[in-house]
Short mmCIF file of C-alpha atoms in Angstrom, two decimals:
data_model
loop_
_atom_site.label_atom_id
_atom_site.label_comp_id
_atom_site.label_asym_id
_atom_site.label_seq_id
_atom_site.Cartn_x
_atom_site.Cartn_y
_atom_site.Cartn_z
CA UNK A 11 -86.85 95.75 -67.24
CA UNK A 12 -90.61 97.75 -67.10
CA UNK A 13 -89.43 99.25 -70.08
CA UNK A 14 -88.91 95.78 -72.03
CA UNK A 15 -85.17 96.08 -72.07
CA UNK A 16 -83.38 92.35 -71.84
CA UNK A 17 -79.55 93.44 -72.23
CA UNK A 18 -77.62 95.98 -70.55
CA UNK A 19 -73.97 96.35 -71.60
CA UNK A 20 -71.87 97.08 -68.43
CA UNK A 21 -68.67 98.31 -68.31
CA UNK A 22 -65.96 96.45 -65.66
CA UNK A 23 -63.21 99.12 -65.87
CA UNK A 24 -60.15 97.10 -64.82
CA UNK A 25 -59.08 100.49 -63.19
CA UNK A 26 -61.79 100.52 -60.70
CA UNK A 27 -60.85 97.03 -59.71
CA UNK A 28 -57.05 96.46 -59.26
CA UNK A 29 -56.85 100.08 -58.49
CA UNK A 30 -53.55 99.62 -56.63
CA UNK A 31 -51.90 97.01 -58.06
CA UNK A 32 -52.16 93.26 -59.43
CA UNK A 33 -54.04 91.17 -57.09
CA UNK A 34 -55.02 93.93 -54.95
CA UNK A 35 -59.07 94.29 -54.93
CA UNK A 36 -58.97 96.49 -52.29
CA UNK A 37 -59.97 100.43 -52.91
CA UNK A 38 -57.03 102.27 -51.10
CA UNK A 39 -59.21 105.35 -50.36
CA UNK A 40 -62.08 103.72 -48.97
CA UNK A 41 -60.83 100.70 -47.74
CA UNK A 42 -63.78 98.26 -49.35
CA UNK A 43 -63.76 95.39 -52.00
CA UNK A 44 -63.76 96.51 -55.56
CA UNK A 45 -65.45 93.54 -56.45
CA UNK A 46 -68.35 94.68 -53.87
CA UNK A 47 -70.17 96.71 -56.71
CA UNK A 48 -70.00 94.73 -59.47
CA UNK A 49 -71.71 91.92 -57.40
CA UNK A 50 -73.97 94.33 -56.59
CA UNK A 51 -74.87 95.12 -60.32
CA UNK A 52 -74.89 91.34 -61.41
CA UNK A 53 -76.96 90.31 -58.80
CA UNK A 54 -79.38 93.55 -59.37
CA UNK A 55 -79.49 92.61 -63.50
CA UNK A 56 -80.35 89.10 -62.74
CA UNK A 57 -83.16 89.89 -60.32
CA UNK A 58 -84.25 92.01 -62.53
CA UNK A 59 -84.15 89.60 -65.15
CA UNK A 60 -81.43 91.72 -67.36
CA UNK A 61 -78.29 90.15 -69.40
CA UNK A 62 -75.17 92.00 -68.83
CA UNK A 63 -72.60 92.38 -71.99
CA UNK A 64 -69.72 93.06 -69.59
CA UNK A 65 -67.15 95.79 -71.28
CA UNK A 66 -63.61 95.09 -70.29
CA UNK A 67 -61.45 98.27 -70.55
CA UNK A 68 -60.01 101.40 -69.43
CA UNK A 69 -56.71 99.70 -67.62
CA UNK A 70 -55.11 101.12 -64.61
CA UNK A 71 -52.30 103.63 -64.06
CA UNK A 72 -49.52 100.44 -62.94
CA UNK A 73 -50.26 99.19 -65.94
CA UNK A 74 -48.36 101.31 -67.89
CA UNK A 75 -44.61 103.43 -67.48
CA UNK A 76 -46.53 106.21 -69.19
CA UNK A 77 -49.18 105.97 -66.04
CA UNK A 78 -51.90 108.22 -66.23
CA UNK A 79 -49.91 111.06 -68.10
CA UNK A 80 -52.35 113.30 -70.31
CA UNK A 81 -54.46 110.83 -73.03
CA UNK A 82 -53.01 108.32 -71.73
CA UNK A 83 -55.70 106.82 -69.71
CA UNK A 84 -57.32 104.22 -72.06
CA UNK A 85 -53.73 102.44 -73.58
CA UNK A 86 -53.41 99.06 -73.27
CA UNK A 87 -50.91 97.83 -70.77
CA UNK A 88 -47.48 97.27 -71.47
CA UNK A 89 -47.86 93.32 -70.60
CA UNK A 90 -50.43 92.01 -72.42
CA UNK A 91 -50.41 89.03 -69.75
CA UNK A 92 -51.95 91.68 -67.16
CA UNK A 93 -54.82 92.37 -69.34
CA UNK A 94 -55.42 88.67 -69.34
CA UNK A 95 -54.86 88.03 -65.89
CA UNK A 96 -57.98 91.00 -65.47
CA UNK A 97 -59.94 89.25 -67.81
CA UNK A 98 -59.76 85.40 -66.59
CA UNK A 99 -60.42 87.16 -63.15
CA UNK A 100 -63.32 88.39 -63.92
CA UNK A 101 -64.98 85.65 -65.78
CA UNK A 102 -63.82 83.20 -63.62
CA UNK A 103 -65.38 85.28 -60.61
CA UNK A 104 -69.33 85.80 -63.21
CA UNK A 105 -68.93 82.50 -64.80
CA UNK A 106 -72.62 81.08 -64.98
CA UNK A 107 -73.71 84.46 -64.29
CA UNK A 108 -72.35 86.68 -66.92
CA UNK A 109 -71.93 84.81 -70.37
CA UNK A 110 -71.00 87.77 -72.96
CA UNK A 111 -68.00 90.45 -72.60
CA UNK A 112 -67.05 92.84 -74.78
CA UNK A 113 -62.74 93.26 -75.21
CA UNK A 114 -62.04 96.85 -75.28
CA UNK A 115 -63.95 99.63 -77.15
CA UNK A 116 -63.52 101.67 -80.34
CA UNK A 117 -59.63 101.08 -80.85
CA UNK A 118 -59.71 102.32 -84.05
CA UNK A 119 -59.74 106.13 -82.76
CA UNK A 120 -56.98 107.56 -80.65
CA UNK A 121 -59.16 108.60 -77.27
CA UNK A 122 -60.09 104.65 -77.28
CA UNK A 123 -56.44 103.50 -77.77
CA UNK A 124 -54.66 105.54 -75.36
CA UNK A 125 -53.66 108.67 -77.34
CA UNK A 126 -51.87 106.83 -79.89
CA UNK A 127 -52.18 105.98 -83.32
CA UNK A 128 -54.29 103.38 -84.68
CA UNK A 129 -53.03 99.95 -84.12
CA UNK A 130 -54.57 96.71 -85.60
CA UNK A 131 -51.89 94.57 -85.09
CA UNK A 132 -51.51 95.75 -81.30
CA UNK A 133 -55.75 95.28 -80.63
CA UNK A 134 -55.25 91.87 -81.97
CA UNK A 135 -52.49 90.74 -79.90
CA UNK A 136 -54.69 92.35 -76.63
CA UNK A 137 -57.45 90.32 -77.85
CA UNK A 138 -56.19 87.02 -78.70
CA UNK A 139 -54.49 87.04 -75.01
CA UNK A 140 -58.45 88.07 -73.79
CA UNK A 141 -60.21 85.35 -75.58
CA UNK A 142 -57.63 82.57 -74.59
CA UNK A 143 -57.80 83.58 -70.95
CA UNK A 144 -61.52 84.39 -70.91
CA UNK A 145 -62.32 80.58 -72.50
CA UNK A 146 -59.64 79.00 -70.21
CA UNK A 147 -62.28 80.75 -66.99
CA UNK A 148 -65.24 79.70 -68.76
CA UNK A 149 -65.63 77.87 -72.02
CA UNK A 150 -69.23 78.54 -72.64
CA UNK A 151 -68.40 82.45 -72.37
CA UNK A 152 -69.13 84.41 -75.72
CA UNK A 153 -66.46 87.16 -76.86
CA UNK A 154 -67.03 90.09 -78.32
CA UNK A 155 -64.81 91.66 -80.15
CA UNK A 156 -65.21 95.46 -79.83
CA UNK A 157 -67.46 97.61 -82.26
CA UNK A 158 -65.18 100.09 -84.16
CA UNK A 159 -65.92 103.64 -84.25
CA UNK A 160 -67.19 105.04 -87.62
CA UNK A 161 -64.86 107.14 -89.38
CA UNK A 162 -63.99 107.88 -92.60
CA UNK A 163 -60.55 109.26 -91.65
CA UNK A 164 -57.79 107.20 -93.44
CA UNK A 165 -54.66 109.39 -93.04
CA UNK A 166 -51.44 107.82 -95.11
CA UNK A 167 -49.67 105.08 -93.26
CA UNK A 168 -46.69 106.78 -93.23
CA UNK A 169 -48.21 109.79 -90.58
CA UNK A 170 -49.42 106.56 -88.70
CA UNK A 171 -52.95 107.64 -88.54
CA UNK A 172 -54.28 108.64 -85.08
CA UNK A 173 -57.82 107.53 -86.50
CA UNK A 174 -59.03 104.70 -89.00
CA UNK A 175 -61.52 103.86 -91.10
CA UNK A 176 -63.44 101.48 -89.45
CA UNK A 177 -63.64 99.03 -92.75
CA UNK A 178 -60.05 99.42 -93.13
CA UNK A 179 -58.63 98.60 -89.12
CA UNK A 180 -61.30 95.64 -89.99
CA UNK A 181 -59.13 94.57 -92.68
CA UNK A 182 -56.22 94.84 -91.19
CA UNK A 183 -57.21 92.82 -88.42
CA UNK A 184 -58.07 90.28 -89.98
CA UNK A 185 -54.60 90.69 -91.35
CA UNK A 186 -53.16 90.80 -88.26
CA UNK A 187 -54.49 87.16 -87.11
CA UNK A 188 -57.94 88.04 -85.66
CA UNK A 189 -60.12 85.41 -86.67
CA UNK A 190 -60.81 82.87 -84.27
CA UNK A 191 -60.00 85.01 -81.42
CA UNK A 192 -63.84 86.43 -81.29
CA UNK A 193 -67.26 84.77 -81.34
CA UNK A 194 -69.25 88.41 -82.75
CA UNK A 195 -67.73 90.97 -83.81
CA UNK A 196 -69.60 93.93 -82.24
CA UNK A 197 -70.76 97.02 -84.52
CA UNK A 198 -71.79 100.60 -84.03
CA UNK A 199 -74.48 101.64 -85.66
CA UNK A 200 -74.81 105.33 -84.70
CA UNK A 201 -74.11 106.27 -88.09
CA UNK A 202 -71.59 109.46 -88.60
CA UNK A 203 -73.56 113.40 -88.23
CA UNK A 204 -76.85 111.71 -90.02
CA UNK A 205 -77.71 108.66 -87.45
CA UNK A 206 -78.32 105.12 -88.20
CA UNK A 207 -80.50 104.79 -90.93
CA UNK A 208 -78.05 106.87 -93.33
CA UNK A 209 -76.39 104.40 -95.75
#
């Protein structure tokens, strides 16, 4: 805040608070409230006069049959109604505290989606299930819809590319039903090898 900063983008990974199971906000190993920290953190940004972006991501292990089998650590859950279930619980639990989240991160490259290829159509299902149950918690909550990752990589469809161009999973989004189902579309502007201000 000393520094001038007014947003901080936070990430809530749904792993870290239904470790165990749905419903259960209890950490099995130490025996606390997973919800403990993250009140914590809200409470510190607003004394300190900071706006969190709240990143909802990085599901957990029950989620999936695949569990947490190598790369498989960020795919989306194998009910989409879960992921909803994580996200109404959280802005239900920050509503009038946190106003912005963020649904999922970079799912246009393979680490972000779980290992797998690129899939525009899947992301848009995940986040039309988000913004319904994050507006159904709080109706004055913004959505984000994640910032891509910038790559050039466009491999054929037919080798179901692990990676996408960022313009062209856009596209296909869009395709794929997206608008309406975000209120800003995030961006990354770290540029590719040169930074930023390469166009």
């Amino acid at each position: 805040a000393r520094a001038g900063f007014h947003w901080v983008r936070q990430q809530f990974p749904w792993e870290d608070i239904e470790i165990a199971g749905k419903g259960d906000y209890v950490d099995p190993k130490w025996g606390v409230n997973t919800w403990d920290k993250y009140d914590r953190i809200v409470s510190l940004a607003e004394k300190h006069g900071l706006q969190i972006i709240a990143r909802l991501d990085a599901p957990p292990a029950w989620t999936r049959k695949m569990g947490s089998a190598p790369g498989w650590t960020m795919a989306p859950p194998d009910d989409l109604n879960d992921y909803g279930d994580y996200v109404y619980a959280v802005v239900s639990r920050y509503r009038g505290r946190i106003r912005h989240y963020q649904i999922w991160n970079e799912p246009n490259i393979y680490p972000e989606w779980g290992d797998q290829p690129a899939d525009p159509a899947g992301f848009v299902k995940l986040l039309q299930v988000a913004y319904r149950r994050a507006k159904e918690a709080d109706p004055d909550c913004v959505i984000i819809c994640a910032g891509l990752a910038q790559t050039t990589e466009e491999t054929p469809e037919e080798f179901k590319p692990r990676n996408m161009s960022d313009l062209l999973y856009l596209e296909k989004m869009y395709l794929a039903g997206a608008r309406g189902y975000f209120d800003v579309m995030g961006a990354q502007v770290y540029g590719l090898f040169t930074g930023p201000y390469d166009r």
